[in-house]
Tab-separated table of C-alpha atoms in Angstrom:
chain	number	residue	atom	x	y	z
A	29	MET	CA	112.321	105.312	81.048
A	30	ASN	CA	108.941	105.709	82.644
A	31	PRO	CA	106.679	107.219	79.930
A	32	GLY	CA	105.095	109.301	82.684
A	33	THR	CA	108.252	111.405	83.087
A	34	ARG	CA	109.130	112.238	79.480
A	35	THR	CA	107.427	115.620	78.972
A	36	VAL	CA	109.062	118.495	80.836
A	37	ALA	CA	107.742	122.041	81.127
A	38	LEU	CA	110.071	124.874	82.089
A	39	ALA	CA	108.073	127.633	83.802
A	40	LEU	CA	109.240	131.045	82.660
A	41	THR	CA	108.215	134.573	83.666
A	42	ASP	CA	109.896	137.939	84.098
A	43	GLY	CA	112.193	137.867	87.111
A	44	MET	CA	113.703	134.403	86.709
A	45	LEU	CA	117.424	133.679	87.119
A	46	HIS	CA	119.078	132.833	83.814
A	47	PHE	CA	121.693	130.403	85.184
A	48	GLU	CA	119.159	127.986	86.672
A	49	LEU	CA	116.994	128.236	83.567
A	50	ALA	CA	119.987	127.421	81.358
A	51	VAL	CA	120.951	124.443	83.535
A	52	ALA	CA	117.490	122.913	83.212
A	53	TYR	CA	117.372	123.593	79.482
A	54	GLU	CA	120.799	122.030	78.947
A	55	VAL	CA	119.878	118.827	80.791
A	56	PHE	CA	116.310	118.323	79.587
A	57	GLY	CA	116.231	120.285	76.322
A	58	SER	CA	119.414	119.144	74.575
A	59	ASP	CA	119.309	116.359	72.007
A	60	LEU	CA	120.965	113.495	73.854
A	61	SER	CA	119.384	110.703	71.839
A	62	GLY	CA	122.815	109.535	70.697
A	63	LEU	CA	124.203	108.989	74.186
A	64	PRO	CA	125.825	105.559	74.647
A	65	GLY	CA	123.460	103.199	76.448
A	66	LEU	CA	120.390	105.413	76.019
A	67	ALA	CA	117.681	103.074	74.758
A	68	PHE	CA	114.767	105.439	75.366
A	69	PRO	CA	113.685	108.782	73.911
A	70	TRP	CA	115.071	111.778	75.725
A	71	TYR	CA	112.834	114.395	77.299
A	72	ASP	CA	110.413	116.559	75.342
A	73	LEU	CA	110.919	120.054	76.776
A	74	THR	CA	108.467	122.933	76.437
A	75	VAL	CA	109.225	126.442	77.691
A	76	CYS	CA	106.006	127.875	79.121
A	77	GLY	CA	105.273	131.482	79.982
A	78	PRO	CA	103.827	134.796	78.820
A	79	ALA	CA	105.664	136.012	75.731
A	80	PRO	CA	108.089	137.602	75.519
A	81	VAL	CA	109.761	137.558	78.942
A	82	ARG	CA	112.977	139.024	80.290
A	83	VAL	CA	115.395	136.704	82.094
A	84	GLY	CA	118.262	138.758	83.472
A	85	ARG	CA	119.625	140.596	80.418
A	86	PHE	CA	118.083	138.112	77.986
A	87	ARG	CA	114.684	138.057	76.303
A	88	MET	CA	113.010	134.754	75.516
A	89	GLU	CA	109.994	133.632	73.525
A	90	PRO	CA	108.242	130.721	75.291
A	91	ASP	CA	106.806	127.862	73.270
A	92	ALA	CA	103.457	127.946	75.090
A	93	GLY	CA	101.576	129.713	77.853
A	94	LEU	CA	101.677	128.904	81.543
A	95	ASP	CA	98.303	127.231	81.129
A	96	GLN	CA	100.171	124.304	79.533
A	97	LEU	CA	102.042	123.406	82.753
A	98	PRO	CA	99.330	120.965	83.962
A	99	TYR	CA	99.840	118.877	80.820
A	100	ALA	CA	103.508	118.121	81.576
A	101	ASP	CA	104.853	115.129	83.473
A	102	THR	CA	107.529	117.260	85.144
A	103	VAL	CA	107.508	121.005	85.809
A	104	ILE	CA	110.772	122.837	86.516
A	105	VAL	CA	110.638	126.244	88.253
A	106	PRO	CA	113.964	128.138	87.918
A	107	GLY	CA	115.285	130.556	90.507
A	108	TRP	CA	113.222	133.629	91.408
A	109	ALA	CA	115.524	136.656	91.250
A	110	ASP	CA	114.065	138.876	93.984
A	111	VAL	CA	112.750	136.938	96.973
A	112	ASP	CA	111.354	140.179	98.421
A	113	VAL	CA	108.908	140.387	95.513
A	114	ALA	CA	105.963	137.998	95.439
A	115	PRO	CA	105.964	135.763	92.348
A	116	PRO	CA	103.174	136.442	89.810
A	117	VAL	CA	99.800	134.974	90.735
A	118	GLU	CA	99.536	133.518	87.231
A	119	LEU	CA	102.741	131.533	87.774
A	120	VAL	CA	101.777	130.384	91.265
A	121	ASP	CA	98.337	129.231	90.118
A	122	ALA	CA	99.779	127.370	87.110
A	123	VAL	CA	102.360	125.539	89.263
A	124	ARG	CA	99.667	124.577	91.765
A	125	ALA	CA	97.404	123.344	88.961
A	126	ALA	CA	100.247	121.267	87.513
A	127	HIS	CA	100.855	119.560	90.848
A	128	GLU	CA	97.141	118.917	91.321
A	129	ALA	CA	97.096	117.356	87.860
A	130	GLY	CA	99.791	114.897	88.960
A	131	ALA	CA	102.953	116.548	87.648
A	132	ARG	CA	106.279	116.147	89.403
A	133	VAL	CA	107.315	119.693	90.386
A	134	ALA	CA	110.914	120.707	91.041
A	135	SER	CA	112.305	124.115	91.980
A	136	LEU	CA	115.855	125.280	91.400
A	137	CYS	CA	117.456	127.615	93.919
A	138	THR	CA	114.981	130.355	94.947
A	139	GLY	CA	112.278	128.816	92.781
A	140	ALA	CA	111.295	127.262	96.117
A	141	PHE	CA	109.565	130.565	96.927
A	142	VAL	CA	107.184	129.921	94.022
A	143	LEU	CA	106.421	126.395	95.246
A	144	ALA	CA	105.918	127.695	98.776
A	145	ALA	CA	103.545	130.409	97.551
A	146	ALA	CA	101.564	127.687	95.769
A	147	GLY	CA	101.276	125.732	99.028
A	148	LEU	CA	103.219	122.783	97.639
A	149	LEU	CA	105.790	122.861	100.442
A	150	ASP	CA	103.386	123.065	103.392
A	151	GLY	CA	104.202	120.225	105.783
A	152	ARG	CA	107.146	119.205	103.620
A	153	ARG	CA	110.894	119.429	104.009
A	154	ALA	CA	112.484	121.815	101.515
A	155	THR	CA	115.609	123.827	100.809
A	156	THR	CA	116.768	126.836	98.817
A	157	HIS	CA	119.925	128.916	98.528
A	158	TRP	CA	121.521	129.092	101.986
A	159	ALA	CA	121.394	132.906	101.960
A	160	HIS	CA	117.582	132.843	101.752
A	161	THR	CA	116.599	129.883	103.943
A	162	ASP	CA	115.767	132.124	106.912
A	163	VAL	CA	113.485	134.241	104.736
A	164	LEU	CA	111.717	131.173	103.352
A	165	ALA	CA	111.197	129.764	106.847
A	166	ALA	CA	109.880	133.073	108.234
A	167	ARG	CA	107.532	133.720	105.336
A	168	HIS	CA	106.207	130.160	105.146
A	169	PRO	CA	106.181	128.699	108.687
A	170	LEU	CA	104.459	125.498	107.548
A	171	VAL	CA	107.529	124.575	105.491
A	172	GLU	CA	110.295	122.541	107.153
A	173	VAL	CA	113.274	124.426	105.735
A	174	ASP	CA	116.610	122.583	105.750
A	175	PRO	CA	119.481	125.004	105.087
A	176	ASP	CA	122.225	122.382	105.083
A	177	VAL	CA	121.484	120.176	102.068
A	178	LEU	CA	121.951	120.365	98.302
A	179	TYR	CA	118.448	119.216	97.411
A	180	VAL	CA	115.384	117.584	98.917
A	181	ASP	CA	113.291	114.877	97.247
A	182	ASN	CA	109.869	114.473	98.837
A	183	GLY	CA	109.075	111.104	97.321
A	184	SER	CA	109.800	112.346	93.771
A	185	SER	CA	106.599	114.441	93.738
A	186	VAL	CA	107.914	117.782	95.000
A	187	LEU	CA	111.643	118.539	94.893
A	188	THR	CA	113.695	121.589	95.821
A	189	SER	CA	117.358	122.453	95.379
A	190	ALA	CA	119.835	124.849	96.899
A	191	GLY	CA	121.570	127.502	94.801
A	192	LYS	CA	123.400	127.493	91.473
A	193	ALA	CA	125.499	124.297	91.236
A	194	ALA	CA	122.961	122.389	93.344
A	195	SER	CA	120.445	123.038	90.556
A	196	MET	CA	122.545	120.791	88.341
A	197	ASP	CA	122.678	118.191	91.109
A	198	LEU	CA	118.884	118.093	91.282
A	199	CYS	CA	118.487	117.922	87.502
A	200	LEU	CA	120.900	114.981	87.362
A	201	HIS	CA	119.000	113.394	90.254
A	202	LEU	CA	115.831	113.531	88.138
A	203	VAL	CA	117.700	111.952	85.223
A	204	ARG	CA	118.951	109.258	87.591
A	205	LEU	CA	115.391	108.536	88.739
A	206	ASP	CA	114.115	108.313	85.151
A	207	HIS	CA	117.016	106.693	83.292
A	208	GLY	CA	119.236	105.146	85.964
A	209	SER	CA	122.716	105.834	87.299
A	210	ALA	CA	124.657	104.865	84.182
A	211	ILE	CA	122.837	107.347	81.924
A	212	ALA	CA	122.956	110.094	84.570
A	213	ASN	CA	126.710	109.582	84.842
A	214	THR	CA	127.048	109.748	81.055
A	215	VAL	CA	125.132	113.029	80.981
A	216	ALA	CA	127.350	114.372	83.763
A	217	ARG	CA	130.487	113.435	81.840
A	218	ARG	CA	129.124	115.214	78.762
A	219	LEU	CA	128.541	118.333	80.848
A	220	VAL	CA	131.901	117.933	82.646
A	221	VAL	CA	130.319	118.049	86.104
A	222	PRO	CA	130.482	115.646	89.069
A	223	PRO	CA	128.227	112.650	88.300
A	224	HIS	CA	126.529	112.597	91.675
A	225	ARG	CA	126.451	114.562	94.887
A	226	ALA	CA	124.099	113.212	97.503
A	227	GLY	CA	121.235	115.531	98.363
A	228	GLY	CA	122.172	115.491	102.034
A	229	GLN	CA	125.653	116.858	101.391
A	230	ALA	CA	126.298	120.285	102.914
A	231	GLN	CA	125.613	123.116	100.448
A	232	PHE	CA	127.902	125.611	102.119
A	233	VAL	CA	131.435	125.009	103.403
A	234	THR	CA	133.020	127.846	105.319
A	235	ALA	CA	136.552	127.035	104.123
A	236	PRO	CA	137.337	127.971	100.487
A	237	VAL	CA	137.158	125.091	98.021
A	238	PRO	CA	140.332	124.615	95.951
A	239	ASP	CA	140.228	124.520	92.156
A	240	GLN	CA	139.213	121.042	91.028
A	241	ASP	CA	142.286	120.552	88.861
A	242	ASP	CA	144.896	121.121	91.519
A	243	HIS	CA	143.481	120.303	94.944
A	244	PRO	CA	145.445	117.707	96.986
A	245	LEU	CA	142.856	114.947	96.469
A	246	ALA	CA	142.487	115.280	92.688
A	247	GLU	CA	144.482	112.098	91.987
A	248	LEU	CA	143.180	110.210	95.016
A	249	PHE	CA	139.506	110.238	94.016
A	250	PRO	CA	139.810	108.256	90.741
A	251	TRP	CA	142.350	105.911	92.356
A	252	ALA	CA	139.900	105.044	95.136
A	253	ILE	CA	136.909	104.689	92.798
A	254	GLU	CA	138.825	102.134	90.720
A	255	ARG	CA	139.387	100.085	93.902
A	256	LEU	CA	135.944	100.072	95.512
A	257	ASP	CA	135.974	96.269	95.526
A	258	ARG	CA	138.764	96.382	98.099
A	259	PRO	CA	138.418	97.044	101.845
A	260	LEU	CA	139.950	100.523	101.704
A	261	THR	CA	140.589	102.307	104.985
A	262	VAL	CA	141.344	105.898	105.874
A	263	GLU	CA	144.951	104.815	106.389
A	264	ASP	CA	145.043	103.393	102.847
A	265	LEU	CA	143.767	106.685	101.443
A	266	ALA	CA	146.187	108.714	103.547
A	267	ARG	CA	149.105	106.549	102.479
A	268	ARG	CA	148.163	106.958	98.813
A	269	ALA	CA	147.815	110.731	99.251
A	270	ASN	CA	151.121	110.819	101.117
A	271	MET	CA	149.697	112.589	104.154
A	272	SER	CA	148.605	111.787	107.688
A	273	SER	CA	145.082	110.548	108.369
A	274	ARG	CA	144.274	113.749	110.235
A	275	HIS	CA	145.583	115.891	107.385
A	276	LEU	CA	143.562	113.800	104.912
A	277	GLY	CA	140.407	114.329	106.944
A	278	ARG	CA	140.865	118.095	106.847
A	279	HIS	CA	141.297	118.061	103.061
A	280	PHE	CA	138.220	115.853	102.618
A	281	ARG	CA	136.130	118.213	104.699
A	282	THR	CA	137.346	121.177	102.654
A	283	VAL	CA	136.852	119.586	99.231
A	284	THR	CA	133.761	117.404	99.726
A	285	GLY	CA	132.141	118.672	102.903
A	286	THR	CA	132.258	115.189	104.397
A	287	THR	CA	134.650	112.606	105.890
A	288	PRO	CA	136.789	110.092	103.979
A	289	LEU	CA	134.731	107.138	105.246
A	290	GLN	CA	131.417	108.786	104.373
A	291	TRP	CA	132.729	109.662	100.923
A	292	LEU	CA	133.849	106.072	100.401
A	293	LEU	CA	130.457	104.780	101.526
A	294	THR	CA	128.696	107.096	99.081
A	295	GLN	CA	130.847	105.828	96.199
A	296	ARG	CA	130.144	102.207	97.173
A	297	ILE	CA	126.395	102.824	97.300
A	298	ARG	CA	126.495	104.565	93.918
A	299	ARG	CA	128.347	101.613	92.409
A	300	ALA	CA	125.877	99.184	93.983
A	301	GLN	CA	123.014	101.125	92.376
A	302	GLU	CA	124.641	100.825	88.964
A	303	LEU	CA	125.148	97.066	89.364
A	304	LEU	CA	121.594	96.548	90.596
A	305	GLU	CA	120.301	98.433	87.575
A	306	ALA	CA	122.555	96.996	84.882
A	307	THR	CA	123.246	93.405	85.958
A	308	GLY	CA	121.500	90.353	87.335
A	309	ASP	CA	124.231	89.751	89.901
A	310	SER	CA	123.119	88.594	93.320
A	311	VAL	CA	123.197	90.981	96.258
A	312	ASP	CA	126.049	88.894	97.711
A	313	ALA	CA	128.089	89.325	94.524
A	314	ILE	CA	127.390	93.049	94.395
A	315	ALA	CA	128.322	93.441	98.055
A	316	GLU	CA	131.688	91.890	97.288
A	317	ALA	CA	132.134	93.960	94.112
A	318	VAL	CA	131.630	97.244	95.966
A	319	GLY	CA	133.761	96.358	98.954
A	320	MET	CA	130.906	95.849	101.426
A	321	GLY	CA	131.945	92.252	102.133
A	322	THR	CA	128.562	90.713	102.870
A	323	ALA	CA	124.994	91.139	101.664
A	324	THR	CA	123.951	91.961	105.228
A	325	THR	CA	126.329	94.926	105.346
A	326	LEU	CA	125.245	96.153	101.925
A	327	ARG	CA	121.554	95.869	102.798
A	328	ARG	CA	122.028	97.817	106.026
A	329	HIS	CA	123.897	100.727	104.440
A	330	PHE	CA	121.846	100.711	101.227
A	331	ASN	CA	118.541	100.787	103.087
A	332	ARG	CA	119.725	103.576	105.365
A	333	THR	CA	121.067	105.667	102.463
A	334	ILE	CA	118.546	105.026	99.668
A	335	GLY	CA	115.504	104.236	101.795
A	336	VAL	CA	114.758	100.785	100.358
A	337	PRO	CA	116.597	97.413	100.384
A	338	PRO	CA	118.717	96.501	97.328
A	339	ASP	CA	116.225	93.899	96.085
A	340	ALA	CA	113.332	96.370	96.269
A	341	TYR	CA	115.419	99.019	94.526
A	342	ARG	CA	116.154	96.635	91.654
A	343	ARG	CA	112.487	95.665	91.278
A	344	THR	CA	111.316	99.278	91.398
A	345	PHE	CA	113.944	100.454	88.937
A	346	ARG	CA	113.169	97.727	86.414
A	347	SER	CA	109.439	98.285	86.798
A	348	THR	CA	109.903	102.006	86.178
A	349	ARG	CA	112.148	101.429	83.180
A	350	SER	CA	109.537	99.121	81.631
A	351	GLY	CA	106.800	101.684	82.219
A	352	THR	CA	104.754	99.391	84.455
A	353	GLY	CA	105.563	101.036	87.765
């Protein structure tokens, strides 16, 4: 773990949403030092805010004042309950000061309104809950608001997430950046949530999403993940699910918001990340292990999806883990 990401401050004032606050506290504030494979100290979380504060129907006593935000490596801003009310100047100033001091700042759900008020999103791409993206764009015209993604990572310096469940996605994304895919997946399993949803995945699907335990693809997903080293096709997936390819595509769109091939590609890239992080296997060997066939194919898709080639990703990850990057 990069020592420069260990301390986390959770910004807290009256008017925050309790769900997003609880998500961040569960991920960064729980004692996970005994997790399998975790060779580094977990995060040191401090709740910062004027005391006491009311969060929904709960009252909380922060550990420190908002003036402590600039001393954290990462600052998390939970959802802001009423987007028609301007966030407190004290909170906005403290978040701005933290960013100027070099902190990584992430907002959950409508916490993006706090970051926007602090000027942190000017000229940057950002998102928030789909029901409030129009308001964010109108109020802050310098922000490039994207209503169709789960979260946005602006080079790991300023991050924003969509609503509710996407807050967990962003928190796990931060864990993935700091600890790697294997640990992030272990945390996700502990919390019984999906280990990874790409930030670019649609946050809102017009068709209702079936319950996870009984939707038609529930058995197909683990079957496919166990066979990523094979050249699976849509026809293979359809045959396994005992449905036509067209019918399969409709179910994939309903359940995942994407196509079968795109879902498969995402799983292959995720597996490639894990192998790059945890093994010394060559790119050729990893390409074969994740069903990409050749290193050229893996490099093309990996670079397009992650933003860097596999070799550069491995070097950056290992440098970060050693604390030298």
